[in-house]
Amino acid sequence: MPVQAFNQTLIRAGGIAAIGMALCYISVAVIFFGMLSMPQGLDSVGKIQYLQQHHLLVASGYGIGYLLFGVLLAIVLQALHQVFATTSSAMAALAERFGNVWLVLMMASGMVALIGLQMSFNLIESEPQQAVALYNTRNLLTEALDGGIELVGGLWVLLLSIAGLQQQRFAKALHLLGLVVGSLGILTVLHTVPYLKDAFGISQLIWFICLGSSLLRTTDSNRS
């Protein structure tokens, strides 16, 4: 395959992957807020037992939300690297660094969540106290790595949007939206403020769809 054709295929794959990331967000919301409904008032043992009863659904949620999302993010990062490769941009290079860090944190969080939950299930009958301790540790690690604070993902979107404005890579509206999304992600360091994380997630979902559409339009215009 010629280099130019390969590059266009990669960028197109990045566009599809970006839209796929938005679908991952939607799927996770449907699973954890629609299909799963943990009863109120459960203690830690009860929560573990409830999750164990719905193990396949829970595992699917974490697999989609962290592992599949991470794979798609890797494709998007590579596609964006190709888009910005024609010029030397320190801002785009810095954005890529944070994107790669976010990718590692995302994949690590998913594996910690899945393995930690399975180990808690294995201990819940014989050693309930150890199961609860492991479950709480797993929650702490998952939230700390990528979940409770969206600083790294926010920095990636913000810096990428600044680089895009500087180089006019995509529509200005996309980059302005990215500035808002990135700022919301950074503000989640104030994790006690309600709805910040929700606002970041919803706005980033929209941004992913717009980014994916922009990448696909790039390949269509080049082909014509």
PDB file of C-alpha atoms in Angstrom:
ATOM      1  CA  MET A   1       0.000   0.000   0.000  1.00  0.00           C
ATOM      2  CA  PRO A   2       1.413   3.461  -0.895  1.00  0.00           C
ATOM      3  CA  VAL A   3       2.378   5.658   2.060  1.00  0.00           C
ATOM      4  CA  GLN A   4      -0.272   8.288   1.260  1.00  0.00           C
ATOM      5  CA  ALA A   5      -3.020   5.664   1.041  1.00  0.00           C
ATOM      6  CA  PHE A   6      -1.853   4.111   4.317  1.00  0.00           C
ATOM      7  CA  ASN A   7      -1.933   7.506   6.037  1.00  0.00           C
ATOM      8  CA  GLN A   8      -5.468   8.184   4.817  1.00  0.00           C
ATOM      9  CA  THR A   9      -6.576   4.746   6.002  1.00  0.00           C
ATOM     10  CA  LEU A  10      -5.035   5.424   9.419  1.00  0.00           C
ATOM     11  CA  ILE A  11      -6.767   8.801   9.730  1.00  0.00           C
ATOM     12  CA  ARG A  12     -10.074   7.248   8.688  1.00  0.00           C
ATOM     13  CA  ALA A  13      -9.590   4.523  11.302  1.00  0.00           C
ATOM     14  CA  GLY A  14      -8.964   7.288  13.840  1.00  0.00           C
ATOM     15  CA  GLY A  15     -12.249   8.940  12.912  1.00  0.00           C
ATOM     16  CA  ILE A  16     -14.162   5.688  13.369  1.00  0.00           C
ATOM     17  CA  ALA A  17     -12.320   5.035  16.652  1.00  0.00           C
ATOM     18  CA  ALA A  18     -13.203   8.496  18.009  1.00  0.00           C
ATOM     19  CA  ILE A  19     -16.893   7.867  17.372  1.00  0.00           C
ATOM     20  CA  GLY A  20     -16.421   4.426  18.939  1.00  0.00           C
ATOM     21  CA  MET A  21     -15.071   6.094  22.087  1.00  0.00           C
ATOM     22  CA  ALA A  22     -18.273   8.122  22.337  1.00  0.00           C
ATOM     23  CA  LEU A  23     -20.260   4.893  21.970  1.00  0.00           C
ATOM     24  CA  CYS A  24     -18.161   3.396  24.803  1.00  0.00           C
ATOM     25  CA  TYR A  25     -19.294   6.255  27.053  1.00  0.00           C
ATOM     26  CA  ILE A  26     -22.915   5.629  26.109  1.00  0.00           C
ATOM     27  CA  SER A  27     -22.587   1.859  26.633  1.00  0.00           C
ATOM     28  CA  VAL A  28     -21.054   2.288  30.080  1.00  0.00           C
ATOM     29  CA  ALA A  29     -23.829   4.700  31.086  1.00  0.00           C
ATOM     30  CA  VAL A  30     -26.484   2.236  29.925  1.00  0.00           C
ATOM     31  CA  ILE A  31     -24.850  -0.648  31.820  1.00  0.00           C
ATOM     32  CA  PHE A  32     -24.067   1.058  35.127  1.00  0.00           C
ATOM     33  CA  PHE A  33     -26.970   3.509  35.330  1.00  0.00           C
ATOM     34  CA  GLY A  34     -29.640   1.621  33.432  1.00  0.00           C
ATOM     35  CA  MET A  35     -29.168  -2.143  33.530  1.00  0.00           C
ATOM     36  CA  LEU A  36     -27.554  -2.258  36.976  1.00  0.00           C
ATOM     37  CA  SER A  37     -29.418  -0.806  39.941  1.00  0.00           C
ATOM     38  CA  MET A  38     -27.638  -1.483  43.216  1.00  0.00           C
ATOM     39  CA  PRO A  39     -30.121  -1.429  46.126  1.00  0.00           C
ATOM     40  CA  GLN A  40     -29.763   1.383  48.618  1.00  0.00           C
ATOM     41  CA  GLY A  41     -28.382   0.707  52.086  1.00  0.00           C
ATOM     42  CA  LEU A  42     -26.119  -2.225  51.215  1.00  0.00           C
ATOM     43  CA  ASP A  43     -22.936  -2.606  53.221  1.00  0.00           C
ATOM     44  CA  SER A  44     -19.644  -3.417  51.487  1.00  0.00           C
ATOM     45  CA  VAL A  45     -20.267  -7.181  51.652  1.00  0.00           C
ATOM     46  CA  GLY A  46     -23.699  -6.708  50.134  1.00  0.00           C
ATOM     47  CA  LYS A  47     -22.272  -4.562  47.332  1.00  0.00           C
ATOM     48  CA  ILE A  48     -19.688  -7.201  46.475  1.00  0.00           C
ATOM     49  CA  GLN A  49     -22.342  -9.920  46.458  1.00  0.00           C
ATOM     50  CA  TYR A  50     -24.602  -7.816  44.237  1.00  0.00           C
ATOM     51  CA  LEU A  51     -21.779  -7.227  41.751  1.00  0.00           C
ATOM     52  CA  GLN A  52     -20.952 -10.938  41.865  1.00  0.00           C
ATOM     53  CA  GLN A  53     -24.526 -11.775  40.889  1.00  0.00           C
ATOM     54  CA  HIS A  54     -24.154  -9.521  37.841  1.00  0.00           C
ATOM     55  CA  HIS A  55     -20.515 -10.358  37.172  1.00  0.00           C
ATOM     56  CA  LEU A  56     -20.768 -10.674  33.375  1.00  0.00           C
ATOM     57  CA  LEU A  57     -22.540  -7.331  33.021  1.00  0.00           C
ATOM     58  CA  VAL A  58     -20.115  -5.575  35.367  1.00  0.00           C
ATOM     59  CA  ALA A  59     -17.091  -7.062  33.604  1.00  0.00           C
ATOM     60  CA  SER A  60     -18.536  -5.981  30.245  1.00  0.00           C
ATOM     61  CA  GLY A  61     -18.937  -2.442  31.558  1.00  0.00           C
ATOM     62  CA  TYR A  62     -15.350  -2.184  32.742  1.00  0.00           C
ATOM     63  CA  GLY A  63     -14.046  -3.920  29.641  1.00  0.00           C
ATOM     64  CA  ILE A  64     -15.838  -1.479  27.355  1.00  0.00           C
ATOM     65  CA  GLY A  65     -15.246   1.607  29.473  1.00  0.00           C
ATOM     66  CA  TYR A  66     -11.544   1.074  30.089  1.00  0.00           C
ATOM     67  CA  LEU A  67      -9.934  -1.583  27.890  1.00  0.00           C
ATOM     68  CA  LEU A  68     -11.834  -1.135  24.628  1.00  0.00           C
ATOM     69  CA  PHE A  69     -11.815   2.626  25.168  1.00  0.00           C
ATOM     70  CA  GLY A  70      -8.039   2.464  25.627  1.00  0.00           C
ATOM     71  CA  VAL A  71      -7.533   0.531  22.391  1.00  0.00           C
ATOM     72  CA  LEU A  72      -9.637   3.049  20.480  1.00  0.00           C
ATOM     73  CA  LEU A  73      -7.757   5.917  22.139  1.00  0.00           C
ATOM     74  CA  ALA A  74      -4.473   4.450  20.877  1.00  0.00           C
ATOM     75  CA  ILE A  75      -5.835   4.485  17.318  1.00  0.00           C
ATOM     76  CA  VAL A  76      -7.039   8.083  17.690  1.00  0.00           C
ATOM     77  CA  LEU A  77      -3.667   9.181  19.053  1.00  0.00           C
ATOM     78  CA  GLN A  78      -1.857   7.631  16.117  1.00  0.00           C
ATOM     79  CA  ALA A  79      -4.259   9.216  13.647  1.00  0.00           C
ATOM     80  CA  LEU A  80      -3.837  12.645  15.255  1.00  0.00           C
ATOM     81  CA  HIS A  81      -0.070  12.182  15.203  1.00  0.00           C
ATOM     82  CA  GLN A  82      -0.357  11.707  11.443  1.00  0.00           C
ATOM     83  CA  VAL A  83      -2.551  14.796  11.069  1.00  0.00           C
ATOM     84  CA  PHE A  84      -0.120  17.030  12.953  1.00  0.00           C
ATOM     85  CA  ALA A  85       3.019  15.384  11.541  1.00  0.00           C
ATOM     86  CA  THR A  86       3.322  17.759   8.586  1.00  0.00           C
ATOM     87  CA  THR A  87       4.460  20.630  10.827  1.00  0.00           C
ATOM     88  CA  SER A  88       6.597  20.853  13.918  1.00  0.00           C
ATOM     89  CA  SER A  89       4.279  21.843  16.769  1.00  0.00           C
ATOM     90  CA  ALA A  90       5.517  21.794  20.357  1.00  0.00           C
ATOM     91  CA  MET A  91       1.920  22.112  21.596  1.00  0.00           C
ATOM     92  CA  ALA A  92       0.750  19.106  19.567  1.00  0.00           C
ATOM     93  CA  ALA A  93       3.754  17.075  20.766  1.00  0.00           C
ATOM     94  CA  LEU A  94       2.969  17.982  24.393  1.00  0.00           C
ATOM     95  CA  ALA A  95      -0.670  17.045  23.872  1.00  0.00           C
ATOM     96  CA  GLU A  96       0.421  13.676  22.488  1.00  0.00           C
ATOM     97  CA  ARG A  97       2.492  13.036  25.607  1.00  0.00           C
ATOM     98  CA  PHE A  98      -0.523  13.561  27.849  1.00  0.00           C
ATOM     99  CA  GLY A  99      -2.627  11.442  25.517  1.00  0.00           C
ATOM    100  CA  ASN A 100      -0.171   8.565  25.860  1.00  0.00           C
ATOM    101  CA  VAL A 101      -0.157   8.924  29.653  1.00  0.00           C
ATOM    102  CA  TRP A 102      -3.959   8.887  29.670  1.00  0.00           C
ATOM    103  CA  LEU A 103      -3.926   5.732  27.558  1.00  0.00           C
ATOM    104  CA  VAL A 104      -1.666   3.942  30.079  1.00  0.00           C
ATOM    105  CA  LEU A 105      -3.761   5.108  33.038  1.00  0.00           C
ATOM    106  CA  MET A 106      -6.961   4.019  31.313  1.00  0.00           C
ATOM    107  CA  MET A 107      -5.706   0.511  30.552  1.00  0.00           C
ATOM    108  CA  ALA A 108      -4.181   0.110  34.026  1.00  0.00           C
ATOM    109  CA  SER A 109      -7.423   1.225  35.681  1.00  0.00           C
ATOM    110  CA  GLY A 110      -9.439  -1.297  33.730  1.00  0.00           C
ATOM    111  CA  MET A 111      -7.151  -4.189  34.607  1.00  0.00           C
ATOM    112  CA  VAL A 112      -7.030  -3.193  38.289  1.00  0.00           C
ATOM    113  CA  ALA A 113     -10.823  -2.926  38.350  1.00  0.00           C
ATOM    114  CA  LEU A 114     -11.405  -6.326  36.744  1.00  0.00           C
ATOM    115  CA  ILE A 115      -8.732  -8.301  38.614  1.00  0.00           C
ATOM    116  CA  GLY A 116      -9.473  -6.623  41.942  1.00  0.00           C
ATOM    117  CA  LEU A 117     -13.166  -7.389  41.608  1.00  0.00           C
ATOM    118  CA  GLN A 118     -12.549 -11.029  40.730  1.00  0.00           C
ATOM    119  CA  MET A 119     -10.239 -11.467  43.728  1.00  0.00           C
ATOM    120  CA  SER A 120     -12.892  -9.915  45.974  1.00  0.00           C
ATOM    121  CA  PHE A 121     -15.436 -12.413  44.630  1.00  0.00           C
ATOM    122  CA  ASN A 122     -13.064 -15.285  45.405  1.00  0.00           C
ATOM    123  CA  LEU A 123     -12.668 -14.153  49.021  1.00  0.00           C
ATOM    124  CA  ILE A 124     -16.194 -13.020  49.875  1.00  0.00           C
ATOM    125  CA  GLU A 125     -17.392 -16.389  51.221  1.00  0.00           C
ATOM    126  CA  SER A 126     -14.301 -17.523  53.123  1.00  0.00           C
ATOM    127  CA  GLU A 127     -12.690 -14.201  54.153  1.00  0.00           C
ATOM    128  CA  PRO A 128     -15.315 -11.427  53.956  1.00  0.00           C
ATOM    129  CA  GLN A 129     -13.178  -8.869  55.813  1.00  0.00           C
ATOM    130  CA  GLN A 130     -10.259  -9.382  53.457  1.00  0.00           C
ATOM    131  CA  ALA A 131     -12.662  -9.220  50.507  1.00  0.00           C
ATOM    132  CA  VAL A 132     -13.992  -5.857  51.694  1.00  0.00           C
ATOM    133  CA  ALA A 133     -10.460  -4.519  52.271  1.00  0.00           C
ATOM    134  CA  LEU A 134      -9.433  -5.632  48.784  1.00  0.00           C
ATOM    135  CA  TYR A 135     -12.620  -4.185  47.274  1.00  0.00           C
ATOM    136  CA  ASN A 136     -11.985  -0.788  48.911  1.00  0.00           C
ATOM    137  CA  THR A 137      -8.344  -0.819  47.792  1.00  0.00           C
ATOM    138  CA  ARG A 138      -9.423  -1.670  44.260  1.00  0.00           C
ATOM    139  CA  ASN A 139     -11.903   1.235  44.278  1.00  0.00           C
ATOM    140  CA  LEU A 140      -9.207   3.594  45.535  1.00  0.00           C
ATOM    141  CA  LEU A 141      -6.722   2.576  42.850  1.00  0.00           C
ATOM    142  CA  THR A 142      -9.275   2.720  40.053  1.00  0.00           C
ATOM    143  CA  GLU A 143     -10.496   6.154  41.093  1.00  0.00           C
ATOM    144  CA  ALA A 144      -6.989   7.506  41.614  1.00  0.00           C
ATOM    145  CA  LEU A 145      -5.545   6.197  38.345  1.00  0.00           C
ATOM    146  CA  ASP A 146      -8.394   7.270  36.090  1.00  0.00           C
ATOM    147  CA  GLY A 147     -11.873   7.913  37.307  1.00  0.00           C
ATOM    148  CA  GLY A 148     -12.033  10.332  40.184  1.00  0.00           C
ATOM    149  CA  ILE A 149      -9.913  13.071  38.612  1.00  0.00           C
ATOM    150  CA  GLU A 150      -9.791  13.635  34.838  1.00  0.00           C
ATOM    151  CA  LEU A 151      -6.761  15.945  34.853  1.00  0.00           C
ATOM    152  CA  VAL A 152      -4.667  14.030  32.311  1.00  0.00           C
ATOM    153  CA  GLY A 153      -7.496  13.543  29.815  1.00  0.00           C
ATOM    154  CA  GLY A 154      -8.475  17.174  30.234  1.00  0.00           C
ATOM    155  CA  LEU A 155      -4.938  18.375  29.547  1.00  0.00           C
ATOM    156  CA  TRP A 156      -4.783  16.219  26.419  1.00  0.00           C
ATOM    157  CA  VAL A 157      -7.970  17.725  24.986  1.00  0.00           C
ATOM    158  CA  LEU A 158      -7.032  21.278  25.992  1.00  0.00           C
ATOM    159  CA  LEU A 159      -3.510  21.190  24.537  1.00  0.00           C
ATOM    160  CA  LEU A 160      -4.685  19.436  21.386  1.00  0.00           C
ATOM    161  CA  SER A 161      -7.339  22.110  20.901  1.00  0.00           C
ATOM    162  CA  ILE A 162      -4.803  24.904  21.350  1.00  0.00           C
ATOM    163  CA  ALA A 163      -2.529  23.238  18.784  1.00  0.00           C
ATOM    164  CA  GLY A 164      -5.490  22.855  16.439  1.00  0.00           C
ATOM    165  CA  LEU A 165      -6.359  26.554  16.739  1.00  0.00           C
ATOM    166  CA  GLN A 166      -2.752  27.507  16.061  1.00  0.00           C
ATOM    167  CA  GLN A 167      -2.541  25.340  12.939  1.00  0.00           C
ATOM    168  CA  GLN A 168      -6.212  25.510  11.883  1.00  0.00           C
ATOM    169  CA  ARG A 169      -6.329  21.739  11.449  1.00  0.00           C
ATOM    170  CA  PHE A 170     -10.076  21.297  11.887  1.00  0.00           C
ATOM    171  CA  ALA A 171     -13.107  23.554  12.241  1.00  0.00           C
ATOM    172  CA  LYS A 172     -12.662  26.344  14.769  1.00  0.00           C
ATOM    173  CA  ALA A 173     -15.850  25.291  16.562  1.00  0.00           C
ATOM    174  CA  LEU A 174     -14.351  21.871  17.313  1.00  0.00           C
ATOM    175  CA  HIS A 175     -11.281  23.412  18.921  1.00  0.00           C
ATOM    176  CA  LEU A 176     -13.334  25.916  20.926  1.00  0.00           C
ATOM    177  CA  LEU A 177     -15.449  23.055  22.203  1.00  0.00           C
ATOM    178  CA  GLY A 178     -12.206  21.247  23.058  1.00  0.00           C
ATOM    179  CA  LEU A 179     -11.082  24.206  25.151  1.00  0.00           C
ATOM    180  CA  VAL A 180     -14.267  23.914  27.217  1.00  0.00           C
ATOM    181  CA  VAL A 181     -14.000  20.122  27.507  1.00  0.00           C
ATOM    182  CA  GLY A 182     -10.335  20.247  28.499  1.00  0.00           C
ATOM    183  CA  SER A 183     -10.968  22.956  31.083  1.00  0.00           C
ATOM    184  CA  LEU A 184     -13.774  20.923  32.647  1.00  0.00           C
ATOM    185  CA  GLY A 185     -11.472  17.901  32.854  1.00  0.00           C
ATOM    186  CA  ILE A 186      -8.757  19.924  34.579  1.00  0.00           C
ATOM    187  CA  LEU A 187     -11.290  21.354  37.028  1.00  0.00           C
ATOM    188  CA  THR A 188     -12.162  17.836  38.222  1.00  0.00           C
ATOM    189  CA  VAL A 189      -9.149  18.177  40.535  1.00  0.00           C
ATOM    190  CA  LEU A 190     -11.805  19.945  42.622  1.00  0.00           C
ATOM    191  CA  HIS A 191     -13.409  16.537  42.996  1.00  0.00           C
ATOM    192  CA  THR A 192     -15.735  17.630  45.796  1.00  0.00           C
ATOM    193  CA  VAL A 193     -17.573  20.010  43.436  1.00  0.00           C
ATOM    194  CA  PRO A 194     -20.716  18.199  42.189  1.00  0.00           C
ATOM    195  CA  TYR A 195     -21.424  17.515  38.504  1.00  0.00           C
ATOM    196  CA  LEU A 196     -17.987  18.600  37.212  1.00  0.00           C
ATOM    197  CA  LYS A 197     -17.067  15.069  36.210  1.00  0.00           C
ATOM    198  CA  ASP A 198     -20.495  14.523  34.637  1.00  0.00           C
ATOM    199  CA  ALA A 199     -20.143  17.752  32.649  1.00  0.00           C
ATOM    200  CA  PHE A 200     -16.710  16.660  31.448  1.00  0.00           C
ATOM    201  CA  GLY A 201     -17.953  13.223  30.404  1.00  0.00           C
ATOM    202  CA  ILE A 202     -20.992  14.512  28.483  1.00  0.00           C
ATOM    203  CA  SER A 203     -19.083  17.313  26.761  1.00  0.00           C
ATOM    204  CA  GLN A 204     -16.209  14.982  25.854  1.00  0.00           C
ATOM    205  CA  LEU A 205     -18.677  12.490  24.374  1.00  0.00           C
ATOM    206  CA  ILE A 206     -19.910  15.245  22.043  1.00  0.00           C
ATOM    207  CA  TRP A 207     -16.313  16.275  21.307  1.00  0.00           C
ATOM    208  CA  PHE A 208     -15.357  12.713  20.350  1.00  0.00           C
ATOM    209  CA  ILE A 209     -18.220  12.535  17.853  1.00  0.00           C
ATOM    210  CA  CYS A 210     -17.219  15.887  16.343  1.00  0.00           C
ATOM    211  CA  LEU A 211     -13.547  14.880  16.236  1.00  0.00           C
ATOM    212  CA  GLY A 212     -14.388  11.591  14.547  1.00  0.00           C
ATOM    213  CA  SER A 213     -16.541  13.353  11.960  1.00  0.00           C
ATOM    214  CA  SER A 214     -13.741  15.856  11.289  1.00  0.00           C
ATOM    215  CA  LEU A 215     -11.188  13.093  10.758  1.00  0.00           C
ATOM    216  CA  LEU A 216     -13.523  11.269   8.378  1.00  0.00           C
ATOM    217  CA  ARG A 217     -14.206  14.472   6.433  1.00  0.00           C
ATOM    218  CA  THR A 218     -10.456  15.004   6.130  1.00  0.00           C
ATOM    219  CA  THR A 219     -10.030  11.687   4.330  1.00  0.00           C
ATOM    220  CA  ASP A 220     -13.105  12.293   2.149  1.00  0.00           C
ATOM    221  CA  SER A 221     -11.869  15.706   1.020  1.00  0.00           C
ATOM    222  CA  ASN A 222      -8.394  14.357   0.251  1.00  0.00           C
ATOM    223  CA  ARG A 223      -9.890  11.523  -1.764  1.00  0.00           C
ATOM    224  CA  SER A 224     -11.975  13.894  -3.855  1.00  0.00           C
TER     225      SER A 224
END
